[in-house]
mmCIF file of C-alpha atoms in Angstrom:
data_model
loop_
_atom_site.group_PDB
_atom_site.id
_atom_site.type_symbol
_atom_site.label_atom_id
_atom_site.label_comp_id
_atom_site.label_asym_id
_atom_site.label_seq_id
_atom_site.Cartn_x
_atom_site.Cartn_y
_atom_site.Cartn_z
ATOM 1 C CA UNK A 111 4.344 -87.911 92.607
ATOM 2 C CA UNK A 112 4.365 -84.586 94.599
ATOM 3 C CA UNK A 113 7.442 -83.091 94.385
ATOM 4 C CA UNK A 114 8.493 -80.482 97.366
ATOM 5 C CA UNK A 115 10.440 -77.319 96.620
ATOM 6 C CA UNK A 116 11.773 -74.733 99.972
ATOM 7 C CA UNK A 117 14.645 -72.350 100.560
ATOM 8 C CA UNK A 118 17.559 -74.159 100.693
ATOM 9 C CA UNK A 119 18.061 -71.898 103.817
ATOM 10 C CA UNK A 120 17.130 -69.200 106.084
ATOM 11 C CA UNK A 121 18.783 -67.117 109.319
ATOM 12 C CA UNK A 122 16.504 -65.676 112.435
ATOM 13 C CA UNK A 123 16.997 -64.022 115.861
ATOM 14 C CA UNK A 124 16.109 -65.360 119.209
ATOM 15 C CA UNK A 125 12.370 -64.648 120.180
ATOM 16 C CA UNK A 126 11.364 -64.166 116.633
ATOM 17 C CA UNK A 127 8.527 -66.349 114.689
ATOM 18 C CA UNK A 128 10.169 -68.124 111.775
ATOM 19 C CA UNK A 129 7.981 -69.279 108.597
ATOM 20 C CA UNK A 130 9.300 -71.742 106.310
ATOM 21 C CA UNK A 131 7.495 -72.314 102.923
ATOM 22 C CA UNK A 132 6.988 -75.716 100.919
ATOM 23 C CA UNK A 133 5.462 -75.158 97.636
ATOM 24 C CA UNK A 134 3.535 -78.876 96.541
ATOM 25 C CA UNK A 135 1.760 -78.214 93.198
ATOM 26 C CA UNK A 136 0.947 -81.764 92.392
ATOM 27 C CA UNK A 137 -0.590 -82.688 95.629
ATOM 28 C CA UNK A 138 -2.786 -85.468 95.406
ATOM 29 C CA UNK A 139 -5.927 -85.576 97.137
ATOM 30 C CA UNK A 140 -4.950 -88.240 99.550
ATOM 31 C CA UNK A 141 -1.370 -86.596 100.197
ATOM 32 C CA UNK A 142 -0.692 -85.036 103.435
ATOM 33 C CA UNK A 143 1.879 -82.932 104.365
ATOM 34 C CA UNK A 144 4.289 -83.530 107.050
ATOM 35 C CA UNK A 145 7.081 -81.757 108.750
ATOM 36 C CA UNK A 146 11.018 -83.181 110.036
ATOM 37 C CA UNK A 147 13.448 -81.539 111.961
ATOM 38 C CA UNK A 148 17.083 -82.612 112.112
ATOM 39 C CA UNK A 149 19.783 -81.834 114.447
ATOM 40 C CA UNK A 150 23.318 -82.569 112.989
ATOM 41 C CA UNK A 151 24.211 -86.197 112.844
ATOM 42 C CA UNK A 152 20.941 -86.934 114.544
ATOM 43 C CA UNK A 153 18.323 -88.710 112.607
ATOM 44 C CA UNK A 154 15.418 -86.851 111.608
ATOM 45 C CA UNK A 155 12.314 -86.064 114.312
ATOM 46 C CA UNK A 156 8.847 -85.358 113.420
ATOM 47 C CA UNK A 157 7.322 -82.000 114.037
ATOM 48 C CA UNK A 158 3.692 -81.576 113.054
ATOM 49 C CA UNK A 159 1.369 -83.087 110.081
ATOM 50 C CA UNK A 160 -1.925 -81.953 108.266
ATOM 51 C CA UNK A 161 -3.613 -82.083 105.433
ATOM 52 C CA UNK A 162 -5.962 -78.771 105.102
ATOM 53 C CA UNK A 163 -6.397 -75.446 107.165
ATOM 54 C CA UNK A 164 -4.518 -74.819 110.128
ATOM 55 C CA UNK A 165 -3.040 -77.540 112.550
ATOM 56 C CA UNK A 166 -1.179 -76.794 116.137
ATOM 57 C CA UNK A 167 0.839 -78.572 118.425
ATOM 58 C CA UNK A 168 3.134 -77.502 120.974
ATOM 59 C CA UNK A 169 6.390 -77.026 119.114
ATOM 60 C CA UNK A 170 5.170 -75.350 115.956
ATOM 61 C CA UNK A 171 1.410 -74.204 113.392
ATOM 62 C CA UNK A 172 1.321 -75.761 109.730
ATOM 63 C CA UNK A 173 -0.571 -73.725 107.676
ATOM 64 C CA UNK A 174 -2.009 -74.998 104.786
ATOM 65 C CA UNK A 175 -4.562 -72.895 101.917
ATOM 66 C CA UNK A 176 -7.178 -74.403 100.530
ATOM 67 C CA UNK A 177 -5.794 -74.853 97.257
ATOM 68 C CA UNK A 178 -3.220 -77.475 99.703
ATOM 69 C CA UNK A 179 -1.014 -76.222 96.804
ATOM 70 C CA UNK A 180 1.547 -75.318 99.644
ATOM 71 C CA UNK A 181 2.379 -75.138 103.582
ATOM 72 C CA UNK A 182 3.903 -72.933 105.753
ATOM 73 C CA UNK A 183 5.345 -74.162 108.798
ATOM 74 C CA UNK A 184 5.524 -71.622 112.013
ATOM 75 C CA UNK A 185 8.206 -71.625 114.885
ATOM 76 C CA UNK A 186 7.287 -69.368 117.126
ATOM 77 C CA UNK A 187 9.659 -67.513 119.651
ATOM 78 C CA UNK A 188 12.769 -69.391 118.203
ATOM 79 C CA UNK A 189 15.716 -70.309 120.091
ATOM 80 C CA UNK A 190 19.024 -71.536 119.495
ATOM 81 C CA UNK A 191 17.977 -74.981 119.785
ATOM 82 C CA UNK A 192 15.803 -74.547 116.764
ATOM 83 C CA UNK A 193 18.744 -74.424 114.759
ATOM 84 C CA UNK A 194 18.476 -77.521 112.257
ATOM 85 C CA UNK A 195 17.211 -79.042 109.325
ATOM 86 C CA UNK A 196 13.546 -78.531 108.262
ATOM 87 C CA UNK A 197 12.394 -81.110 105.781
ATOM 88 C CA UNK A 198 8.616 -80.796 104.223
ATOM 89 C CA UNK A 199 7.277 -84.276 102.796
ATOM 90 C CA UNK A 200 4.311 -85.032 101.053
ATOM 91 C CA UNK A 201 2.562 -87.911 100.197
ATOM 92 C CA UNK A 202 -0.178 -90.417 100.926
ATOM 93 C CA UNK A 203 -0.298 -92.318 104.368
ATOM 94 C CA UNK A 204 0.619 -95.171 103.136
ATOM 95 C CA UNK A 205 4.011 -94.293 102.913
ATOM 96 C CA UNK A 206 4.573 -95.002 98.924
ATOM 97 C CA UNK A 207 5.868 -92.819 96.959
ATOM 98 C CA UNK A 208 7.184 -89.539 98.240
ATOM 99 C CA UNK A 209 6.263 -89.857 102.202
ATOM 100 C CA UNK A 210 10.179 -90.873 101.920
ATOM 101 C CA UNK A 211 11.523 -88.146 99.969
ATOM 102 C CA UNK A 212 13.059 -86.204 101.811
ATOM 103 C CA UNK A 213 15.037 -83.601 99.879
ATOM 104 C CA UNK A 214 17.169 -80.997 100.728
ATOM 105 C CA UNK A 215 15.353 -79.482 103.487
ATOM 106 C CA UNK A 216 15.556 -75.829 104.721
ATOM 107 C CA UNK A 217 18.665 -74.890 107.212
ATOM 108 C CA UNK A 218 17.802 -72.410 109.741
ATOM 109 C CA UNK A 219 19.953 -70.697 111.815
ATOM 110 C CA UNK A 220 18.969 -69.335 115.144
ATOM 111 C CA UNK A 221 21.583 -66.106 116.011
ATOM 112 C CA UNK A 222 21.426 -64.503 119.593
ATOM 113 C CA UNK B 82 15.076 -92.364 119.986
ATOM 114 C CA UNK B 83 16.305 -95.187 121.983
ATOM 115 C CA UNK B 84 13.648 -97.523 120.641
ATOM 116 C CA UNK B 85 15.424 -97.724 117.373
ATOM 117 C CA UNK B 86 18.587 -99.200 117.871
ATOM 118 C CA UNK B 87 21.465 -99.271 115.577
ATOM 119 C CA UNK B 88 25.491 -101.084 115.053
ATOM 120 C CA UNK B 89 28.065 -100.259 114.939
ATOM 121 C CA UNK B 90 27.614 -96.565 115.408
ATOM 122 C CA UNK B 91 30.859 -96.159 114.017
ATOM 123 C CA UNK B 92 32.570 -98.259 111.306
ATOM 124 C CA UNK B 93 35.392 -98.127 108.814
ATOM 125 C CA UNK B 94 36.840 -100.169 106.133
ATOM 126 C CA UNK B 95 38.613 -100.504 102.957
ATOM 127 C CA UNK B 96 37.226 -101.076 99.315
ATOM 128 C CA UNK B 97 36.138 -104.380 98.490
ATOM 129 C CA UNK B 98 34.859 -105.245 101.756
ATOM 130 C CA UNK B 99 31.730 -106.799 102.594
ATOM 131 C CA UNK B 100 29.675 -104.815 105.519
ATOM 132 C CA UNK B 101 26.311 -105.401 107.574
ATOM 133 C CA UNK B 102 25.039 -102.721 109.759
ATOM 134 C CA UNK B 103 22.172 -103.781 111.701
ATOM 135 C CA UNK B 104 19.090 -102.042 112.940
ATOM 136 C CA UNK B 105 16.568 -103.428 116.036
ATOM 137 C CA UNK B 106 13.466 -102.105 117.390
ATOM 138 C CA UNK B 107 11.506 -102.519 120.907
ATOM 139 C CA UNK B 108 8.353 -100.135 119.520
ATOM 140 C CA UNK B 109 6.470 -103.335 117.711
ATOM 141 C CA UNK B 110 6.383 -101.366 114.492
ATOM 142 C CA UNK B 111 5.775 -103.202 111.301
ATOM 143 C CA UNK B 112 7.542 -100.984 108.880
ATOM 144 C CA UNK B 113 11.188 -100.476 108.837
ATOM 145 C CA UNK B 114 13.810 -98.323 106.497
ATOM 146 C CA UNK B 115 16.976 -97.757 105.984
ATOM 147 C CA UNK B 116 18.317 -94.171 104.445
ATOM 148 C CA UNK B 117 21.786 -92.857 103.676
ATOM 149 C CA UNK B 118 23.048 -89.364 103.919
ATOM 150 C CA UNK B 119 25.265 -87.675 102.254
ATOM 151 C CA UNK B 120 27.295 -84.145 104.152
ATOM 152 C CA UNK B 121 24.860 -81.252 103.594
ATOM 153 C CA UNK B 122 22.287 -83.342 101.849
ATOM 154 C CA UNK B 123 18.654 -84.513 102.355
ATOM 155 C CA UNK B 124 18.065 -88.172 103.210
ATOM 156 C CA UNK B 125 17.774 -90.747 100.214
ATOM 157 C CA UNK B 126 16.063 -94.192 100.772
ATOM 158 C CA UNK B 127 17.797 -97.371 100.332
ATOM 159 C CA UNK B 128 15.619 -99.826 100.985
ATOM 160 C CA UNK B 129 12.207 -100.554 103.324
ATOM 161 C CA UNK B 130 9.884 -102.970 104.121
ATOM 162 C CA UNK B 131 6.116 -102.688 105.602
ATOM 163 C CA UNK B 132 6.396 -106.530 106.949
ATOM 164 C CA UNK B 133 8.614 -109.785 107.224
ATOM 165 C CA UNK B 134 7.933 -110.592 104.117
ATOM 166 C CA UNK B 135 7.847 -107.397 102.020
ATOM 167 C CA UNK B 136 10.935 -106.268 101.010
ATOM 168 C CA UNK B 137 11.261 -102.464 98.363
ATOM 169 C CA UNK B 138 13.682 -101.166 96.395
ATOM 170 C CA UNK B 139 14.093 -97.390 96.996
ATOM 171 C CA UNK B 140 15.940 -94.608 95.271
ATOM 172 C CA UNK B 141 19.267 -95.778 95.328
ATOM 173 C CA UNK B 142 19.256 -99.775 96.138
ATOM 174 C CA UNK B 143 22.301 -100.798 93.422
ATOM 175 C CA UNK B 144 24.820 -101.715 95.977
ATOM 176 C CA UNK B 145 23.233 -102.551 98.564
ATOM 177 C CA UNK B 146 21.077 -105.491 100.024
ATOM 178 C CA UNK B 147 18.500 -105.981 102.789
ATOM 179 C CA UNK B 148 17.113 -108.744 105.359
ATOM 180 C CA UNK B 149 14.566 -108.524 107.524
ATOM 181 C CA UNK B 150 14.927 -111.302 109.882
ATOM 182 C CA UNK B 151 12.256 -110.725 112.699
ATOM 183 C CA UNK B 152 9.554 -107.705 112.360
ATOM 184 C CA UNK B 153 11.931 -106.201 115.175
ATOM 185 C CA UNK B 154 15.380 -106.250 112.668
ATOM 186 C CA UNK B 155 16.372 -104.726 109.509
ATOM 187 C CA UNK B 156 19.969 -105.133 108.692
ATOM 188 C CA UNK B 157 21.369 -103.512 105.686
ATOM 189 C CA UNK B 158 24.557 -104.867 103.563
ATOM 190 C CA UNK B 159 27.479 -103.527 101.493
ATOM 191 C CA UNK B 160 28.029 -106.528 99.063
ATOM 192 C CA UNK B 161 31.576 -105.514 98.415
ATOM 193 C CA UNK B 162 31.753 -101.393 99.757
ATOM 194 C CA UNK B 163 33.133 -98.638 97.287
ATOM 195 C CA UNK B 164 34.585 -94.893 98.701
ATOM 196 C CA UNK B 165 31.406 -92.888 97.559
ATOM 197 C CA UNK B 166 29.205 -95.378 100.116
ATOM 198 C CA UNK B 167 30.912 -93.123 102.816
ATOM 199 C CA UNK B 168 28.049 -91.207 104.518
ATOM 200 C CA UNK B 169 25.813 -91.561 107.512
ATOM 201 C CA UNK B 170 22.981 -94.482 106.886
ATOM 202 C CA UNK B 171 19.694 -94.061 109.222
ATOM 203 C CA UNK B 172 17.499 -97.118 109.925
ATOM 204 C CA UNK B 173 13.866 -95.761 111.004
ATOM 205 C CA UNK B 174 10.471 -97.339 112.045
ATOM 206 C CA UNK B 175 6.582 -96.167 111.498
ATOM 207 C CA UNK B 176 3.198 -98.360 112.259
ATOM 208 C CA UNK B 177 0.462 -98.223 109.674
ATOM 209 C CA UNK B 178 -2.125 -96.122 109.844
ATOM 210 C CA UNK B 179 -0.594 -94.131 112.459
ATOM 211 C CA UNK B 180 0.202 -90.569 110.533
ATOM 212 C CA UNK B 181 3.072 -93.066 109.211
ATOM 213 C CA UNK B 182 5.552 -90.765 111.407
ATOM 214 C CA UNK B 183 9.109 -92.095 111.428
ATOM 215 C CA UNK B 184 11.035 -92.728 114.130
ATOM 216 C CA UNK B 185 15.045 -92.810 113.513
ATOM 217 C CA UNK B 186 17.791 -94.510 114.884
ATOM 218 C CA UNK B 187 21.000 -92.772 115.651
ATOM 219 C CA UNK B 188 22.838 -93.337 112.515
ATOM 220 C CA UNK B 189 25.795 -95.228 111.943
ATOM 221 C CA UNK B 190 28.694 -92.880 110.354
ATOM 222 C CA UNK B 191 30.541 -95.328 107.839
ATOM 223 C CA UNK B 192 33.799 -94.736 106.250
ATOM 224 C CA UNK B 193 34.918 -96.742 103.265
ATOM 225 C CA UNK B 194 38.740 -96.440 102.409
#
């Protein structure tokens, strides 16, 4: 099973872009990566998914080499409301195995 | 998300008791979960289930039990509840073959004296 390591947590200014590593060396080849973010006491809200190259939505980028070996996600222009929890999970779409491990997640905090 | 529905929000007991905290949803999703969370710490799965009549253990399942009565309910029990079952339990839903993304209730914050 792929087990996820990140920084337990980080600190950013308004306005600037925020990177958040996983590292995932025993990614299987049907694993994708996804991305949770978590307000406190507020259950956990997906953010982006992918399983190779480079994947955008509106809220955020996930990087990912082409060794898929690890992912970075991008916030860019945070604000304060991008303080939370950021929780990388990998695994295969069938949910088993760790597609619910979460972890410990990444804390950022977003200072004016 | 106000799909996923969960009671009490709020509960507290005492040692010894026996506790059900119960988890609906309107989305039609087949799988449901329940997770606990500890202060400061990650989410840890109790228990889920992909249908009616699938029912998995997850990481820490001593303790507690599961039902899943309809494909819309998922309630979680306490057999007999302990002090260190304190935390904040999440029930959350996902369709297959949709990117699996989870979708979480609002938590129920349960205190065990």
């Amino acid at each position: 099973l792929a087990k996820t390591t990140q920084p337990i947590s980080m600190d950013s200014y308004e306005g600037q872009e925020v990177n958040i590593t996983c590292s995932h060396n025993n990614i299987a080849t049907n694993d994708y990566i996804t991305w949770y973010q978590q307000f406190p006491s507020q259950g956990p809200r997906f953010i982006i998914q992918g399983y190779k190259t480079k994947v955008t939505n509106e809220v955020a980028s996930l990087f990912i080499p082409a060794d898929r070996k690890s992912s970075t996600l991008s916030l860019p222009r945070v604000s304060l409301s991008d303080t939370a929890v950021y929780y990388c999970l990998v695994g295969g779409l069938d949910n088993a195995g760790n597609m619910l491990t979460f972890g410990g997640g990444t804390r950022l905090m977003v200072k004016p | 998300d106000a799909d996923v529905t969960q009671t009490p929000r709020n509960r507290i007991t005492k040692t010894g008791k026996r506790i059900m905290l119960e988890c609906s949803q309107t989305k039609g999703h087949d799988r449901m979960y329940w997770y606990r969370q500890d202060p400061g710490l990650g989410l840890r799965l109790i228990y889920y289930s992909f249908d009616v009549k699938d029912i998995n253990k997850g990481e820490i399942s001593d303790g507690y039990s599961v039902s899943r009565q309809a494909q819309a309910k998922f309630s979680l029990s306490l057999e007999s509840a302990i002090p260190n079952q304190t935390a904040l339990y999440f029930c959350a839903t996902s369709v297959t073959g949709e990117r699996n993304e989870q979708f979480f209730g609002p938590g129920t914050r349960l205190t065990v004296l």
